[in-house]
Amino acid sequence: MTVNVRCMATGRRSERPPMNTPSITLDDAERALPLLEENGYLLVRDVLPPEQVERARARCDSYLLADEDAENEIEANALLRMPEMNFIFDERVVRALRTWMGGSLVYYPNYIARLNRRTGWHVDNGFSPLFLPDASHVYDPGFRHVQCVVYLQDNRPGPGGGLDVRPGSHRWAATGDVPEDDHLTRTYPDVVSLDSRAGDLIVFDGRLMHRGTPQDGSATHRKYGVFWSASREDRRQRDRYIEYFQDRVDYLRTRNLPSEEFRRDVERHRLMGEVRFPDSYLPEAVEILRRHSVTPAELPRAAVR
């Protein structure tokens, strides 16, 4: 549910989502599976200790634009060479994801760290029949594909810093619906603002409706999130997601984006296409991916433009 809060300055009532999210630890991987299936998301506490969060923030600060209001990102090839970001391949995280994906695991090349990324309610295009030539895999009962993010600051009412979700909204696929925004907001009216802390891991079903937590300008920390995608090893599912990335630049050409934003997205997809295993990865990540039989999916070389 949402909580109505009276604005002291105007007397008007506004809506603030509750922040009492059920959470787990990586030691609770087996217990977490029904939560992921029912709600479409997991909040995993304390994946990064505070000192590791500070190192990751410092690395982002040194790489990204100094402008506090800018939106910027660290693309995949650069991110994969940063030891401070190698928590993506933490052995405990990989083991938990294998459990949640049903015993197999694919990592995709869309690794990215984002500064000041803020979005409205949406289902990611890569899982929406509105944007895919063939979206049959998202209706498959065996669908197992998640987005993963570690935020490097707390998510708090007002300043924001994390993610809001509509619990259960991934179930549109089970009903055969198309995830149109208005339909989903009516069908799944409850909103939860995940009370994530710096260094927590959020895992959510690719079909879940979500947004960046709204912020009121009072944040004292730059907003950083480190994102990656994972799925079970299923050829159709893997190929469909890779095909989405191959086709995305052509799709972006139809969106009339500002030229700077379009150039940034095109460059990100080009560099994503250069991610190759094992050369793009740090040795520690290579060893863990091999030991746990994780498939590092790649864009075909012909798609690298």
GROMACS .gro file of N, CA, C and O in nm, residues 74-77 79-80 106-112 227-230 238 241-242 245 268-269 271-277 280-281 295-300:
model
  152
   74ILE      N    1   2.966   0.420  -1.627
   74ILE     CA    2   3.089   0.346  -1.656
   74ILE      C    3   3.048   0.226  -1.740
   74ILE      O    4   2.972   0.141  -1.694
   75GLU      N    5   3.095   0.220  -1.863
   75GLU     CA    6   3.053   0.113  -1.953
   75GLU      C    7   3.122  -0.019  -1.918
   75GLU      O    8   3.215  -0.024  -1.839
   76ALA      N    9   3.074  -0.126  -1.984
   76ALA     CA   10   3.108  -0.261  -1.941
   76ALA      C   11   3.258  -0.290  -1.941
   76ALA      O   12   3.311  -0.342  -1.842
   77ASN      N   13   3.328  -0.259  -2.050
   77ASN     CA   14   3.468  -0.299  -2.057
   77ASN      C   15   3.551  -0.233  -1.948
   77ASN      O   16   3.641  -0.296  -1.890
   79LEU      N   17   3.431  -0.115  -1.656
   79LEU     CA   18   3.384  -0.165  -1.527
   79LEU      C   19   3.447  -0.300  -1.492
   79LEU      O   20   3.488  -0.324  -1.378
   80LEU      N   21   3.456  -0.387  -1.591
   80LEU     CA   22   3.506  -0.522  -1.566
   80LEU      C   23   3.653  -0.524  -1.529
   80LEU      O   24   3.701  -0.624  -1.474
  106VAL      N   25   2.360  -1.768  -1.640
  106VAL     CA   26   2.419  -1.691  -1.749
  106VAL      C   27   2.439  -1.548  -1.700
  106VAL      O   28   2.349  -1.492  -1.635
  107TYR      N   29   2.555  -1.491  -1.729
  107TYR     CA   30   2.578  -1.347  -1.709
  107TYR      C   31   2.583  -1.282  -1.847
  107TYR      O   32   2.640  -1.337  -1.941
  108TYR      N   33   2.525  -1.162  -1.857
  108TYR     CA   34   2.516  -1.091  -1.985
  108TYR      C   35   2.615  -0.975  -1.989
  108TYR      O   36   2.664  -0.930  -1.885
  109PRO      N   37   2.646  -0.922  -2.109
  109PRO     CA   38   2.753  -0.822  -2.120
  109PRO      C   39   2.711  -0.679  -2.085
  109PRO      O   40   2.791  -0.587  -2.102
  110ASN      N   41   2.589  -0.659  -2.035
  110ASN     CA   42   2.543  -0.523  -2.005
  110ASN      C   43   2.577  -0.482  -1.862
  110ASN      O   44   2.493  -0.432  -1.787
  111TYR      N   45   2.702  -0.503  -1.821
  111TYR     CA   46   2.751  -0.454  -1.693
  111TYR      C   47   2.762  -0.301  -1.702
  111TYR      O   48   2.816  -0.248  -1.799
  112ILE      N   49   2.716  -0.231  -1.598
  112ILE     CA   50   2.723  -0.086  -1.605
  112ILE      C   51   2.710  -0.026  -1.465
  112ILE      O   52   2.640  -0.081  -1.379
  227PHE      N   53   2.489  -0.222  -1.204
  227PHE     CA   54   2.384  -0.309  -1.258
  227PHE      C   55   2.444  -0.422  -1.341
  227PHE      O   56   2.544  -0.402  -1.411
  228TRP      N   57   2.378  -0.538  -1.338
  228TRP     CA   58   2.408  -0.645  -1.432
  228TRP      C   59   2.287  -0.737  -1.444
  228TRP      O   60   2.192  -0.725  -1.367
  229SER      N   61   2.288  -0.825  -1.543
  229SER     CA   62   2.174  -0.913  -1.573
  229SER      C   63   2.218  -1.058  -1.567
  229SER      O   64   2.331  -1.091  -1.606
  230ALA      N   65   2.127  -1.144  -1.522
  230ALA     CA   66   2.156  -1.286  -1.512
  230ALA      C   67   2.029  -1.365  -1.542
  230ALA      O   68   1.918  -1.317  -1.522
  238ARG      N   69   1.833  -1.689  -2.364
  238ARG     CA   70   1.962  -1.620  -2.383
  238ARG      C   71   1.968  -1.553  -2.519
  238ARG      O   72   2.006  -1.436  -2.531
  241TYR      N   73   1.751  -1.231  -2.548
  241TYR     CA   74   1.806  -1.113  -2.481
  241TYR      C   75   1.923  -1.055  -2.561
  241TYR      O   76   1.936  -0.933  -2.575
  242ILE      N   77   2.006  -1.141  -2.615
  242ILE     CA   78   2.117  -1.093  -2.699
  242ILE      C   79   2.062  -1.027  -2.825
  242ILE      O   80   2.112  -0.922  -2.869
  245PHE      N   81   1.964  -0.670  -2.760
  245PHE     CA   82   2.076  -0.576  -2.761
  245PHE      C   83   2.125  -0.548  -2.903
  245PHE      O   84   2.162  -0.435  -2.936
  268ARG      N   85   2.770   0.302  -2.573
  268ARG     CA   86   2.760   0.197  -2.471
  268ARG      C   87   2.733   0.061  -2.534
  268ARG      O   88   2.794  -0.040  -2.496
  269HIS      N   89   2.643   0.056  -2.633
  269HIS     CA   90   2.613  -0.072  -2.697
  269HIS      C   91   2.730  -0.121  -2.780
  269HIS      O   92   2.755  -0.242  -2.788
  271LEU      N   93   3.050  -0.069  -2.710
  271LEU     CA   94   3.150  -0.120  -2.617
  271LEU      C   95   3.102  -0.248  -2.549
  271LEU      O   96   3.183  -0.338  -2.520
  272MET      N   97   2.971  -0.260  -2.524
  272MET     CA   98   2.917  -0.384  -2.472
  272MET      C   99   2.947  -0.500  -2.567
  272MET      O  100   2.976  -0.612  -2.524
  273GLY      N  101   2.940  -0.472  -2.697
  273GLY     CA  102   2.968  -0.575  -2.796
  273GLY      C  103   3.112  -0.620  -2.799
  273GLY      O  104   3.143  -0.722  -2.861
  274GLU      N  105   3.201  -0.544  -2.736
  274GLU     CA  106   3.342  -0.582  -2.732
  274GLU      C  107   3.377  -0.668  -2.611
  274GLU      O  108   3.491  -0.713  -2.598
  275VAL      N  109   3.281  -0.689  -2.520
  275VAL     CA  110   3.307  -0.773  -2.402
  275VAL      C  111   3.328  -0.917  -2.446
  275VAL      O  112   3.242  -0.977  -2.511
  276ARG      N  113   3.444  -0.971  -2.413
  276ARG     CA  114   3.479  -1.108  -2.450
  276ARG      C  115   3.537  -1.182  -2.330
  276ARG      O  116   3.615  -1.125  -2.252
  277PHE      N  117   3.496  -1.307  -2.317
  277PHE     CA  118   3.547  -1.392  -2.209
  277PHE      C  119   3.660  -1.481  -2.264
  277PHE      O  120   3.645  -1.539  -2.371
  280SER      N  121   3.815  -0.981  -2.124
  280SER     CA  122   3.761  -0.858  -2.067
  280SER      C  123   3.749  -0.861  -1.915
  280SER      O  124   3.719  -0.759  -1.853
  281TYR      N  125   3.771  -0.977  -1.853
  281TYR     CA  126   3.744  -0.997  -1.711
  281TYR      C  127   3.873  -1.006  -1.631
  281TYR      O  128   3.977  -1.051  -1.682
  295THR      N  129   2.783  -1.922  -1.772
  295THR     CA  130   2.800  -1.887  -1.914
  295THR      C  131   2.808  -1.736  -1.929
  295THR      O  132   2.711  -1.665  -1.897
  296PRO      N  133   2.921  -1.680  -1.977
  296PRO     CA  134   2.926  -1.537  -2.006
  296PRO      C  135   2.877  -1.512  -2.149
  296PRO      O  136   2.950  -1.531  -2.245
  297ALA      N  137   2.751  -1.473  -2.162
  297ALA     CA  138   2.693  -1.451  -2.295
  297ALA      C  139   2.759  -1.330  -2.361
  297ALA      O  140   2.800  -1.235  -2.295
  298GLU      N  141   2.767  -1.334  -2.495
  298GLU     CA  142   2.833  -1.228  -2.570
  298GLU      C  143   2.751  -1.192  -2.693
  298GLU      O  144   2.676  -1.276  -2.747
  299LEU      N  145   2.765  -1.068  -2.737
  299LEU     CA  146   2.709  -1.029  -2.865
  299LEU      C  147   2.792  -1.088  -2.977
  299LEU      O  148   2.915  -1.095  -2.966
  300PRO      N  149   2.732  -1.134  -3.086
  300PRO     CA  150   2.811  -1.183  -3.199
  300PRO      C  151   2.905  -1.075  -3.250
  300PRO      O  152   2.871  -0.956  -3.248
   0.00000   0.00000   0.00000
